[in-house]
Amino acid sequence: MTWRSRWEALKRRSQELEGPGRGLLAAKTAVACGLAWYLAPWVPFAENEYSYYAPLGALVSMYPTLMRSVRTGLQTLAGVGIGIALGAAGLALVHAGGPAVVALGGVVGVGVLAGATRFLGAGGDWVAMAGMFVLLLGGADADQFSISYIVTLAFGVVVGVAVNLAIVPPLHLGYASRRLSQLRDAAAGSLRDLADLLERGTGPREEIDTIVSGLRRTASAVAADVLDADESARGNPRSRGHREERAVNDRRRRALEHTVFSIRDLSDALFRSGGEDDGEPTVDRTAHEPLVTAIRACADLVAAPLESEDADDLVSAAEDAVADYLSTVRDAGAPSPEAATVGFCLQRILESARPITR
């Protein structure tokens, strides 16, 4: 392996880690849990024997974005607080002479129902568990157990959020930009595939459907990554000076979502079912050549990188090709609904791609 190939491999690996950030997140989680465990004996109002809840709190609060760490930590504490209240109610029932099994069932059942409320989020899973812990483990010292439980857990959450903030708070805007470029390339590839099928004259229905379904899955995954990246910038000191990058990512995401939607409609309008296995073109054969040219010109425009030097030429070529297709359809007589829809989809793709290439 040459030095250049080694460098490229290293660069690809660093980009993978920057994306989901698993390597850095794992290291920070290890640091946070170790620090929480080490400092737990000095937490006020908590017994040392419950120190293991501190690294647990740090663990549950470590997420790829700072805002999610804060939100999940608070939701966990809210769920534990409600669970402790339920456990205390269960203990009161037992002390009043009620059957322990009934108290346990009641705490768990109500805890599961309470945990389903939307505002608790990730903390919903902790309600029934915290209530059961208080009921079964609290015993005669339930008050001290409950206080130690939530205070030590809260300390761990604070440590986790502090470590996530102090050690390279995650900012995934660059990763989101690369993911959007991948979606851009996938959209352009789908358009070229549709042009190839049209040029061939027919294609397996499964192949036609696969072109669009694969693109839609990619679009959904990329949209989630972009929204996660935007969340990573909120409250993040590293996001200063990246406002324009966030705006560009959001503009590209919306434009590509419109493009993917238009490609789906274009696929539906281009091919009718010609039987169980094949799809036949809906557009008159005399318009096939200008339509193939128009689709490929739109694909070239969609594939253009941001601020491409060729943006004006690509836009002009796509506009001319789409106009030529529409003129051919009109010259052949009254256009069919499918032919008109194809032209409308191509124009929408043009409108979506134009502002993010210039």
C-alpha positions as YAML, in Angstrom:
chain: A
units: angstrom
residues:
- id: 1
  name: MET
  ca: [0.00, 0.00, 0.00]
- id: 2
  name: THR
  ca: [1.46, 3.38, -1.04]
- id: 3
  name: TRP
  ca: [1.63, 6.40, 1.24]
- id: 4
  name: ARG
  ca: [-1.13, 8.05, -0.81]
- id: 5
  name: SER
  ca: [-3.51, 5.09, -0.42]
- id: 6
  name: ARG
  ca: [-2.70, 4.96, 3.30]
- id: 7
  name: TRP
  ca: [-3.51, 8.65, 3.58]
- id: 8
  name: GLU
  ca: [-6.82, 8.21, 1.73]
- id: 9
  name: ALA
  ca: [-7.77, 5.27, 3.94]
- id: 10
  name: LEU
  ca: [-6.94, 7.29, 7.07]
- id: 11
  name: LYS
  ca: [-8.95, 10.23, 5.78]
- id: 12
  name: ARG
  ca: [-11.98, 8.03, 5.06]
- id: 13
  name: ARG
  ca: [-11.74, 6.52, 8.52]
- id: 14
  name: SER
  ca: [-11.58, 9.92, 10.19]
- id: 15
  name: GLN
  ca: [-14.66, 11.01, 8.24]
- id: 16
  name: GLU
  ca: [-16.55, 7.91, 9.38]
- id: 17
  name: LEU
  ca: [-15.71, 8.70, 13.00]
- id: 18
  name: GLU
  ca: [-16.72, 12.32, 12.58]
- id: 19
  name: GLY
  ca: [-20.13, 11.24, 11.25]
- id: 20
  name: PRO
  ca: [-21.80, 9.27, 14.01]
- id: 21
  name: GLY
  ca: [-18.83, 10.15, 16.27]
- id: 22
  name: ARG
  ca: [-18.85, 6.70, 17.89]
- id: 23
  name: GLY
  ca: [-15.13, 6.64, 18.66]
- id: 24
  name: LEU
  ca: [-15.13, 10.01, 20.40]
- id: 25
  name: LEU
  ca: [-18.47, 9.32, 22.11]
- id: 26
  name: ALA
  ca: [-17.15, 6.02, 23.48]
- id: 27
  name: ALA
  ca: [-14.04, 7.72, 24.87]
- id: 28
  name: LYS
  ca: [-16.04, 10.54, 26.47]
- id: 29
  name: THR
  ca: [-18.53, 8.09, 27.96]
- id: 30
  name: ALA
  ca: [-15.69, 6.11, 29.52]
- id: 31
  name: VAL
  ca: [-14.21, 9.30, 30.99]
- id: 32
  name: ALA
  ca: [-17.59, 10.50, 32.30]
- id: 33
  name: CYS
  ca: [-18.46, 7.17, 33.94]
- id: 34
  name: GLY
  ca: [-15.03, 6.86, 35.54]
- id: 35
  name: LEU
  ca: [-15.13, 10.44, 36.82]
- id: 36
  name: ALA
  ca: [-18.67, 10.04, 38.18]
- id: 37
  name: TRP
  ca: [-17.70, 6.82, 39.97]
- id: 38
  name: TYR
  ca: [-14.58, 8.42, 41.46]
- id: 39
  name: LEU
  ca: [-16.41, 11.52, 42.75]
- id: 40
  name: ALA
  ca: [-19.62, 9.78, 43.88]
- id: 41
  name: PRO
  ca: [-18.50, 9.25, 47.52]
- id: 42
  name: TRP
  ca: [-18.40, 13.03, 47.99]
- id: 43
  name: VAL
  ca: [-21.96, 13.59, 46.77]
- id: 44
  name: PRO
  ca: [-23.97, 15.18, 49.63]
- id: 45
  name: PHE
  ca: [-27.18, 13.58, 50.96]
- id: 46
  name: ALA
  ca: [-26.26, 10.22, 49.40]
- id: 47
  name: GLU
  ca: [-24.93, 7.01, 50.91]
- id: 48
  name: ASN
  ca: [-21.65, 5.65, 49.52]
- id: 49
  name: GLU
  ca: [-23.16, 2.22, 48.98]
- id: 50
  name: TYR
  ca: [-25.28, 3.65, 46.18]
- id: 51
  name: SER
  ca: [-22.35, 5.24, 44.32]
- id: 52
  name: TYR
  ca: [-22.92, 2.94, 41.34]
- id: 53
  name: TYR
  ca: [-25.87, 5.11, 40.29]
- id: 54
  name: ALA
  ca: [-23.45, 7.93, 39.44]
- id: 55
  name: PRO
  ca: [-21.77, 6.22, 36.47]
- id: 56
  name: LEU
  ca: [-25.23, 4.98, 35.44]
- id: 57
  name: GLY
  ca: [-26.41, 8.59, 35.29]
- id: 58
  name: ALA
  ca: [-23.37, 9.56, 33.24]
- id: 59
  name: LEU
  ca: [-23.98, 6.66, 30.88]
- id: 60
  name: VAL
  ca: [-27.63, 7.50, 30.17]
- id: 61
  name: SER
  ca: [-26.81, 11.16, 29.50]
- id: 62
  name: MET
  ca: [-24.11, 10.57, 26.88]
- id: 63
  name: TYR
  ca: [-25.52, 11.16, 23.39]
- id: 64
  name: PRO
  ca: [-24.05, 12.31, 20.08]
- id: 65
  name: THR
  ca: [-25.47, 15.84, 20.53]
- id: 66
  name: LEU
  ca: [-25.23, 18.13, 23.53]
- id: 67
  name: MET
  ca: [-28.93, 19.07, 23.51]
- id: 68
  name: ARG
  ca: [-29.95, 15.42, 23.41]
- id: 69
  name: SER
  ca: [-27.66, 14.72, 26.37]
- id: 70
  name: VAL
  ca: [-29.35, 17.46, 28.39]
- id: 71
  name: ARG
  ca: [-32.85, 16.47, 27.30]
- id: 72
  name: THR
  ca: [-32.36, 12.76, 27.93]
- id: 73
  name: GLY
  ca: [-30.72, 13.39, 31.30]
- id: 74
  name: LEU
  ca: [-33.62, 15.55, 32.47]
- id: 75
  name: GLN
  ca: [-36.18, 13.08, 31.15]
- id: 76
  name: THR
  ca: [-34.42, 10.25, 32.98]
- id: 77
  name: LEU
  ca: [-34.46, 12.17, 36.25]
- id: 78
  name: ALA
  ca: [-38.14, 13.01, 35.77]
- id: 79
  name: GLY
  ca: [-38.95, 9.35, 35.14]
- id: 80
  name: VAL
  ca: [-36.97, 8.26, 38.21]
- id: 81
  name: GLY
  ca: [-38.68, 10.90, 40.34]
- id: 82
  name: ILE
  ca: [-42.13, 9.68, 39.30]
- id: 83
  name: GLY
  ca: [-41.04, 6.08, 39.86]
- id: 84
  name: ILE
  ca: [-39.81, 6.89, 43.37]
- id: 85
  name: ALA
  ca: [-43.19, 8.45, 44.17]
- id: 86
  name: LEU
  ca: [-44.95, 5.31, 42.91]
- id: 87
  name: GLY
  ca: [-42.60, 3.10, 44.92]
- id: 88
  name: ALA
  ca: [-43.33, 5.15, 48.04]
- id: 89
  name: ALA
  ca: [-47.04, 4.70, 47.43]
- id: 90
  name: GLY
  ca: [-46.51, 0.95, 47.08]
- id: 91
  name: LEU
  ca: [-44.59, 0.84, 50.37]
- id: 92
  name: ALA
  ca: [-47.40, 2.77, 52.07]
- id: 93
  name: LEU
  ca: [-49.85, 0.14, 50.84]
- id: 94
  name: VAL
  ca: [-47.66, -2.67, 52.19]
- id: 95
  name: HIS
  ca: [-47.24, -0.94, 55.56]
- id: 96
  name: ALA
  ca: [-51.00, -0.55, 55.71]
- id: 97
  name: GLY
  ca: [-51.32, -4.33, 55.48]
- id: 98
  name: GLY
  ca: [-51.88, -4.72, 51.76]
- id: 99
  name: PRO
  ca: [-50.42, -7.72, 49.89]
- id: 100
  name: ALA
  ca: [-46.89, -7.07, 48.63]
- id: 101
  name: VAL
  ca: [-47.65, -8.74, 45.30]
- id: 102
  name: VAL
  ca: [-50.57, -6.37, 44.73]
- id: 103
  name: ALA
  ca: [-48.38, -3.38, 45.60]
- id: 104
  name: LEU
  ca: [-45.69, -4.57, 43.19]
- id: 105
  name: GLY
  ca: [-48.17, -5.17, 40.38]
- id: 106
  name: GLY
  ca: [-49.77, -1.79, 40.95]
- id: 107
  name: VAL
  ca: [-46.43, 0.07, 40.94]
- id: 108
  name: VAL
  ca: [-45.24, -1.66, 37.77]
- id: 109
  name: GLY
  ca: [-48.58, -1.31, 35.97]
- id: 110
  name: VAL
  ca: [-49.03, 2.36, 36.78]
- id: 111
  name: GLY
  ca: [-45.36, 2.95, 36.05]
- id: 112
  name: VAL
  ca: [-45.65, 1.46, 32.57]
- id: 113
  name: LEU
  ca: [-48.73, 3.59, 31.85]
- id: 114
  name: ALA
  ca: [-47.09, 6.74, 33.20]
- id: 115
  name: GLY
  ca: [-43.95, 6.02, 31.21]
- id: 116
  name: ALA
  ca: [-45.92, 6.08, 27.97]
- id: 117
  name: THR
  ca: [-46.54, 9.84, 28.26]
- id: 118
  name: ARG
  ca: [-44.76, 11.75, 25.52]
- id: 119
  name: PHE
  ca: [-43.14, 14.43, 27.68]
- id: 120
  name: LEU
  ca: [-41.05, 11.83, 29.53]
- id: 121
  name: GLY
  ca: [-39.40, 10.59, 26.35]
- id: 122
  name: ALA
  ca: [-36.46, 8.35, 27.23]
- id: 123
  name: GLY
  ca: [-37.29, 8.75, 30.91]
- id: 124
  name: GLY
  ca: [-40.48, 6.76, 30.46]
- id: 125
  name: ASP
  ca: [-38.55, 3.50, 30.63]
- id: 126
  name: TRP
  ca: [-37.30, 4.41, 34.11]
- id: 127
  name: VAL
  ca: [-40.65, 4.97, 35.84]
- id: 128
  name: ALA
  ca: [-41.64, 1.35, 36.49]
- id: 129
  name: MET
  ca: [-38.04, 0.31, 37.17]
- id: 130
  name: ALA
  ca: [-37.42, 3.06, 39.72]
- id: 131
  name: GLY
  ca: [-40.71, 2.31, 41.46]
- id: 132
  name: MET
  ca: [-39.86, -1.38, 41.64]
- id: 133
  name: PHE
  ca: [-36.37, -0.62, 43.01]
- id: 134
  name: VAL
  ca: [-37.78, 1.55, 45.79]
- id: 135
  name: LEU
  ca: [-40.41, -1.03, 46.67]
- id: 136
  name: LEU
  ca: [-38.11, -4.07, 46.64]
- id: 137
  name: LEU
  ca: [-34.74, -2.63, 47.64]
- id: 138
  name: GLY
  ca: [-35.69, 0.31, 49.84]
- id: 139
  name: GLY
  ca: [-36.92, -1.77, 52.75]
- id: 140
  name: ALA
  ca: [-36.96, -0.03, 56.12]
- id: 141
  name: ASP
  ca: [-34.56, 2.62, 54.80]
- id: 142
  name: ALA
  ca: [-36.63, 3.54, 51.75]
- id: 143
  name: ASP
  ca: [-36.31, 7.30, 52.33]
- id: 144
  name: GLN
  ca: [-32.51, 7.25, 52.35]
- id: 145
  name: PHE
  ca: [-32.43, 4.84, 49.41]
- id: 146
  name: SER
  ca: [-34.71, 7.10, 47.36]
- id: 147
  name: ILE
  ca: [-32.70, 10.22, 48.13]
- id: 148
  name: SER
  ca: [-29.40, 8.48, 47.38]
- id: 149
  name: TYR
  ca: [-30.84, 7.00, 44.20]
- id: 150
  name: ILE
  ca: [-32.00, 10.24, 42.58]
- id: 151
  name: VAL
  ca: [-29.24, 12.50, 43.95]
- id: 152
  name: THR
  ca: [-26.44, 10.18, 42.84]
- id: 153
  name: LEU
  ca: [-28.09, 9.58, 39.49]
- id: 154
  name: ALA
  ca: [-28.52, 13.34, 39.00]
- id: 155
  name: PHE
  ca: [-24.85, 13.86, 39.85]
- id: 156
  name: GLY
  ca: [-23.92, 11.34, 37.17]
- id: 157
  name: VAL
  ca: [-26.11, 13.14, 34.62]
- id: 158
  name: VAL
  ca: [-24.42, 16.44, 35.45]
- id: 159
  name: VAL
  ca: [-20.99, 14.85, 35.04]
- id: 160
  name: GLY
  ca: [-22.02, 13.31, 31.71]
- id: 161
  name: VAL
  ca: [-23.34, 16.59, 30.30]
- id: 162
  name: ALA
  ca: [-20.27, 18.47, 31.60]
- id: 163
  name: VAL
  ca: [-17.87, 16.01, 29.96]
- id: 164
  name: ASN
  ca: [-19.85, 16.11, 26.70]
- id: 165
  name: LEU
  ca: [-19.61, 19.90, 26.76]
- id: 166
  name: ALA
  ca: [-15.99, 20.16, 27.85]
- id: 167
  name: ILE
  ca: [-14.40, 17.56, 25.56]
- id: 168
  name: VAL
  ca: [-14.95, 18.47, 21.91]
- id: 169
  name: PRO
  ca: [-18.72, 19.00, 22.01]
- id: 170
  name: PRO
  ca: [-20.03, 17.17, 18.93]
- id: 171
  name: LEU
  ca: [-20.71, 19.25, 15.84]
- id: 172
  name: HIS
  ca: [-21.71, 17.24, 12.77]
- id: 173
  name: LEU
  ca: [-22.36, 19.95, 10.19]
- id: 174
  name: GLY
  ca: [-19.53, 18.75, 7.94]
- id: 175
  name: TYR
  ca: [-20.84, 15.20, 8.08]
- id: 176
  name: ALA
  ca: [-24.33, 16.43, 7.20]
- id: 177
  name: SER
  ca: [-22.95, 18.28, 4.20]
- id: 178
  name: ARG
  ca: [-21.27, 15.12, 2.94]
- id: 179
  name: ARG
  ca: [-24.45, 13.11, 3.47]
- id: 180
  name: LEU
  ca: [-26.38, 15.69, 1.44]
- id: 181
  name: SER
  ca: [-23.82, 15.32, -1.33]
- id: 182
  name: GLN
  ca: [-24.39, 11.56, -1.24]
- id: 183
  name: LEU
  ca: [-28.14, 12.14, -1.59]
- id: 184
  name: ARG
  ca: [-27.48, 14.58, -4.44]
- id: 185
  name: ASP
  ca: [-25.45, 11.92, -6.25]
- id: 186
  name: ALA
  ca: [-28.12, 9.29, -5.57]
- id: 187
  name: ALA
  ca: [-30.84, 11.56, -6.99]
- id: 188
  name: ALA
  ca: [-28.78, 12.28, -10.10]
- id: 189
  name: GLY
  ca: [-28.09, 8.55, -10.49]
- id: 190
  name: SER
  ca: [-31.80, 7.75, -10.25]
- id: 191
  name: LEU
  ca: [-32.58, 10.24, -13.00]
- id: 192
  name: ARG
  ca: [-29.92, 8.69, -15.23]
- id: 193
  name: ASP
  ca: [-31.32, 5.23, -14.52]
- id: 194
  name: LEU
  ca: [-34.79, 6.40, -15.55]
- id: 195
  name: ALA
  ca: [-33.32, 7.89, -18.73]
- id: 196
  name: ASP
  ca: [-31.60, 4.59, -19.51]
- id: 197
  name: LEU
  ca: [-34.86, 2.66, -19.02]
- id: 198
  name: LEU
  ca: [-36.72, 5.11, -21.25]
- id: 199
  name: GLU
  ca: [-34.05, 4.82, -23.92]
- id: 200
  name: ARG
  ca: [-34.31, 1.03, -23.70]
- id: 201
  name: GLY
  ca: [-38.07, 1.33, -24.24]
- id: 202
  name: THR
  ca: [-39.18, -0.86, -21.35]
- id: 203
  name: GLY
  ca: [-37.94, -2.28, -18.11]
- id: 204
  name: PRO
  ca: [-38.82, -4.76, -15.39]
- id: 205
  name: ARG
  ca: [-41.38, -3.24, -13.03]
- id: 206
  name: GLU
  ca: [-39.22, -4.35, -10.12]
- id: 207
  name: GLU
  ca: [-36.26, -2.38, -11.50]
- id: 208
  name: ILE
  ca: [-38.37, 0.74, -11.94]
- id: 209
  name: ASP
  ca: [-39.71, 0.50, -8.39]
- id: 210
  name: THR
  ca: [-36.24, -0.19, -6.97]
- id: 211
  name: ILE
  ca: [-34.87, 3.05, -8.43]
- id: 212
  name: VAL
  ca: [-37.36, 5.15, -6.50]
- id: 213
  name: SER
  ca: [-37.62, 3.09, -3.30]
- id: 214
  name: GLY
  ca: [-33.86, 3.06, -2.85]
- id: 215
  name: LEU
  ca: [-33.72, 6.83, -3.33]
- id: 216
  name: ARG
  ca: [-36.52, 7.39, -0.83]
- id: 217
  name: ARG
  ca: [-34.73, 5.31, 1.82]
- id: 218
  name: THR
  ca: [-31.55, 7.27, 1.25]
- id: 219
  name: ALA
  ca: [-33.46, 10.56, 1.47]
- id: 220
  name: SER
  ca: [-35.07, 9.56, 4.79]
- id: 221
  name: ALA
  ca: [-31.74, 8.54, 6.31]
- id: 222
  name: VAL
  ca: [-29.98, 11.70, 5.12]
- id: 223
  name: ALA
  ca: [-32.80, 13.95, 6.38]
- id: 224
  name: ALA
  ca: [-32.45, 12.39, 9.85]
- id: 225
  name: ASP
  ca: [-28.68, 12.92, 9.77]
- id: 226
  name: VAL
  ca: [-29.08, 16.56, 8.76]
- id: 227
  name: LEU
  ca: [-31.60, 17.24, 11.53]
- id: 228
  name: ASP
  ca: [-29.27, 15.55, 14.04]
- id: 229
  name: ALA
  ca: [-26.42, 17.73, 12.82]
- id: 230
  name: ASP
  ca: [-28.53, 20.85, 13.23]
- id: 231
  name: GLU
  ca: [-29.39, 19.74, 16.76]
- id: 232
  name: SER
  ca: [-25.70, 19.23, 17.49]
- id: 233
  name: ALA
  ca: [-25.16, 22.96, 16.87]
- id: 234
  name: ARG
  ca: [-27.73, 24.11, 19.43]
- id: 235
  name: GLY
  ca: [-26.11, 25.32, 22.63]
- id: 236
  name: ASN
  ca: [-22.75, 24.22, 21.26]
- id: 237
  name: PRO
  ca: [-19.90, 26.75, 21.66]
- id: 238
  name: ARG
  ca: [-18.21, 25.24, 18.59]
- id: 239
  name: SER
  ca: [-21.16, 26.30, 16.43]
- id: 240
  name: ARG
  ca: [-20.18, 29.97, 16.53]
- id: 241
  name: GLY
  ca: [-19.36, 31.07, 13.03]
- id: 242
  name: HIS
  ca: [-21.22, 28.14, 11.45]
- id: 243
  name: ARG
  ca: [-24.61, 29.82, 11.02]
- id: 244
  name: GLU
  ca: [-24.23, 30.06, 7.26]
- id: 245
  name: GLU
  ca: [-23.21, 26.39, 7.04]
- id: 246
  name: ARG
  ca: [-26.36, 25.39, 8.94]
- id: 247
  name: ALA
  ca: [-28.49, 27.54, 6.63]
- id: 248
  name: VAL
  ca: [-26.89, 26.00, 3.53]
- id: 249
  name: ASN
  ca: [-27.44, 22.47, 4.85]
- id: 250
  name: ASP
  ca: [-31.07, 23.22, 5.56]
- id: 251
  name: ARG
  ca: [-31.56, 24.80, 2.13]
- id: 252
  name: ARG
  ca: [-29.95, 21.82, 0.41]
- id: 253
  name: ARG
  ca: [-32.03, 19.37, 2.47]
- id: 254
  name: ARG
  ca: [-35.31, 21.03, 1.49]
- id: 255
  name: ALA
  ca: [-34.28, 21.33, -2.16]
- id: 256
  name: LEU
  ca: [-33.24, 17.68, -2.35]
- id: 257
  name: GLU
  ca: [-36.44, 16.56, -0.62]
- id: 258
  name: HIS
  ca: [-38.43, 18.36, -3.35]
- id: 259
  name: THR
  ca: [-36.18, 16.78, -5.97]
- id: 260
  name: VAL
  ca: [-36.70, 13.26, -4.60]
- id: 261
  name: PHE
  ca: [-40.46, 13.84, -4.46]
- id: 262
  name: SER
  ca: [-40.43, 15.01, -8.09]
- id: 263
  name: ILE
  ca: [-38.35, 12.01, -9.20]
- id: 264
  name: ARG
  ca: [-40.92, 9.70, -7.63]
- id: 265
  name: ASP
  ca: [-43.72, 11.44, -9.52]
- id: 266
  name: LEU
  ca: [-41.62, 11.41, -12.69]
- id: 267
  name: SER
  ca: [-41.15, 7.66, -12.42]
- id: 268
  name: ASP
  ca: [-44.90, 7.13, -11.97]
- id: 269
  name: ALA
  ca: [-45.70, 9.32, -14.97]
- id: 270
  name: LEU
  ca: [-43.03, 7.84, -17.27]
- id: 271
  name: PHE
  ca: [-44.03, 4.20, -17.14]
- id: 272
  name: ARG
  ca: [-47.38, 2.47, -17.14]
- id: 273
  name: SER
  ca: [-47.81, -1.15, -16.14]
- id: 274
  name: GLY
  ca: [-47.37, -3.26, -19.26]
- id: 275
  name: GLY
  ca: [-48.15, -6.51, -17.55]
- id: 276
  name: GLU
  ca: [-47.08, -8.26, -14.42]
- id: 277
  name: ASP
  ca: [-43.36, -7.72, -14.94]
- id: 278
  name: ASP
  ca: [-42.74, -4.85, -17.38]
- id: 279
  name: GLY
  ca: [-43.33, -1.12, -17.43]
- id: 280
  name: GLU
  ca: [-44.01, 0.62, -20.75]
- id: 281
  name: PRO
  ca: [-43.27, 4.32, -21.44]
- id: 282
  name: THR
  ca: [-46.34, 6.56, -21.36]
- id: 283
  name: VAL
  ca: [-44.85, 9.30, -23.55]
- id: 284
  name: ASP
  ca: [-45.18, 9.08, -27.32]
- id: 285
  name: ARG
  ca: [-42.11, 7.52, -28.92]
- id: 286
  name: THR
  ca: [-41.45, 10.62, -31.04]
- id: 287
  name: ALA
  ca: [-40.69, 12.51, -27.82]
- id: 288
  name: HIS
  ca: [-38.39, 9.86, -26.35]
- id: 289
  name: GLU
  ca: [-35.13, 11.33, -27.62]
- id: 290
  name: PRO
  ca: [-35.71, 14.91, -26.37]
- id: 291
  name: LEU
  ca: [-37.12, 13.53, -23.11]
- id: 292
  name: VAL
  ca: [-34.05, 11.35, -22.50]
- id: 293
  name: THR
  ca: [-31.87, 14.40, -23.20]
- id: 294
  name: ALA
  ca: [-33.95, 16.52, -20.80]
- id: 295
  name: ILE
  ca: [-33.79, 13.95, -17.99]
- id: 296
  name: ARG
  ca: [-30.02, 13.58, -18.36]
- id: 297
  name: ALA
  ca: [-29.56, 17.36, -18.44]
- id: 298
  name: CYS
  ca: [-31.56, 17.62, -15.19]
- id: 299
  name: ALA
  ca: [-29.43, 14.83, -13.74]
- id: 300
  name: ASP
  ca: [-26.26, 16.76, -14.60]
- id: 301
  name: LEU
  ca: [-27.71, 19.85, -12.91]
- id: 302
  name: VAL
  ca: [-28.72, 17.95, -9.78]
- id: 303
  name: ALA
  ca: [-25.25, 16.37, -9.60]
- id: 304
  name: ALA
  ca: [-23.48, 19.75, -9.71]
- id: 305
  name: PRO
  ca: [-21.62, 20.60, -6.49]
- id: 306
  name: LEU
  ca: [-22.31, 23.73, -4.51]
- id: 307
  name: GLU
  ca: [-21.17, 26.93, -6.23]
- id: 308
  name: SER
  ca: [-20.10, 24.97, -9.29]
- id: 309
  name: GLU
  ca: [-18.26, 27.03, -11.90]
- id: 310
  name: ASP
  ca: [-20.43, 25.34, -14.53]
- id: 311
  name: ALA
  ca: [-23.70, 26.10, -12.73]
- id: 312
  name: ASP
  ca: [-24.96, 28.68, -15.24]
- id: 313
  name: ASP
  ca: [-24.16, 26.43, -18.19]
- id: 314
  name: LEU
  ca: [-25.83, 23.42, -16.54]
- id: 315
  name: VAL
  ca: [-28.95, 25.43, -15.72]
- id: 316
  name: SER
  ca: [-29.14, 26.77, -19.28]
- id: 317
  name: ALA
  ca: [-28.64, 23.29, -20.77]
- id: 318
  name: ALA
  ca: [-31.36, 21.80, -18.55]
- id: 319
  name: GLU
  ca: [-33.79, 24.64, -19.28]
- id: 320
  name: ASP
  ca: [-33.21, 24.31, -23.04]
- id: 321
  name: ALA
  ca: [-33.58, 20.51, -22.94]
- id: 322
  name: VAL
  ca: [-36.84, 20.66, -20.96]
- id: 323
  name: ALA
  ca: [-38.17, 23.39, -23.25]
- id: 324
  name: ASP
  ca: [-37.25, 21.27, -26.30]
- id: 325
  name: TYR
  ca: [-39.13, 18.29, -24.87]
- id: 326
  name: LEU
  ca: [-42.23, 20.39, -24.14]
- id: 327
  name: SER
  ca: [-42.09, 21.90, -27.63]
- id: 328
  name: THR
  ca: [-41.87, 18.43, -29.20]
- id: 329
  name: VAL
  ca: [-44.87, 17.25, -27.18]
- id: 330
  name: ARG
  ca: [-46.93, 20.31, -28.20]
- id: 331
  name: ASP
  ca: [-46.00, 19.97, -31.86]
- id: 332
  name: ALA
  ca: [-47.27, 16.36, -31.82]
- id: 333
  name: GLY
  ca: [-50.75, 17.52, -30.83]
- id: 334
  name: ALA
  ca: [-52.59, 17.75, -27.53]
- id: 335
  name: PRO
  ca: [-50.21, 16.35, -24.88]
- id: 336
  name: SER
  ca: [-51.39, 13.39, -22.83]
- id: 337
  name: PRO
  ca: [-51.79, 13.90, -19.07]
- id: 338
  name: GLU
  ca: [-48.72, 11.73, -18.50]
- id: 339
  name: ALA
  ca: [-46.59, 13.76, -20.92]
- id: 340
  name: ALA
  ca: [-47.70, 16.99, -19.27]
- id: 341
  name: THR
  ca: [-46.96, 15.56, -15.82]
- id: 342
  name: VAL
  ca: [-43.47, 14.50, -16.96]
- id: 343
  name: GLY
  ca: [-42.78, 18.06, -18.13]
- id: 344
  name: PHE
  ca: [-44.10, 19.48, -14.84]
- id: 345
  name: CYS
  ca: [-41.85, 17.13, -12.82]
- id: 346
  name: LEU
  ca: [-38.79, 18.11, -14.83]
- id: 347
  name: GLN
  ca: [-39.56, 21.79, -14.28]
- id: 348
  name: ARG
  ca: [-39.90, 21.20, -10.54]
- id: 349
  name: ILE
  ca: [-36.54, 19.41, -10.49]
- id: 350
  name: LEU
  ca: [-35.07, 22.40, -12.32]
- id: 351
  name: GLU
  ca: [-36.54, 24.86, -9.82]
- id: 352
  name: SER
  ca: [-35.30, 22.83, -6.87]
- id: 353
  name: ALA
  ca: [-31.76, 22.40, -8.17]
- id: 354
  name: ARG
  ca: [-31.19, 25.92, -9.47]
- id: 355
  name: PRO
  ca: [-30.75, 27.78, -6.13]
- id: 356
  name: ILE
  ca: [-28.31, 25.26, -4.62]
- id: 357
  name: THR
  ca: [-25.91, 25.19, -7.56]
- id: 358
  name: ARG
  ca: [-25.45, 28.92, -7.91]
...
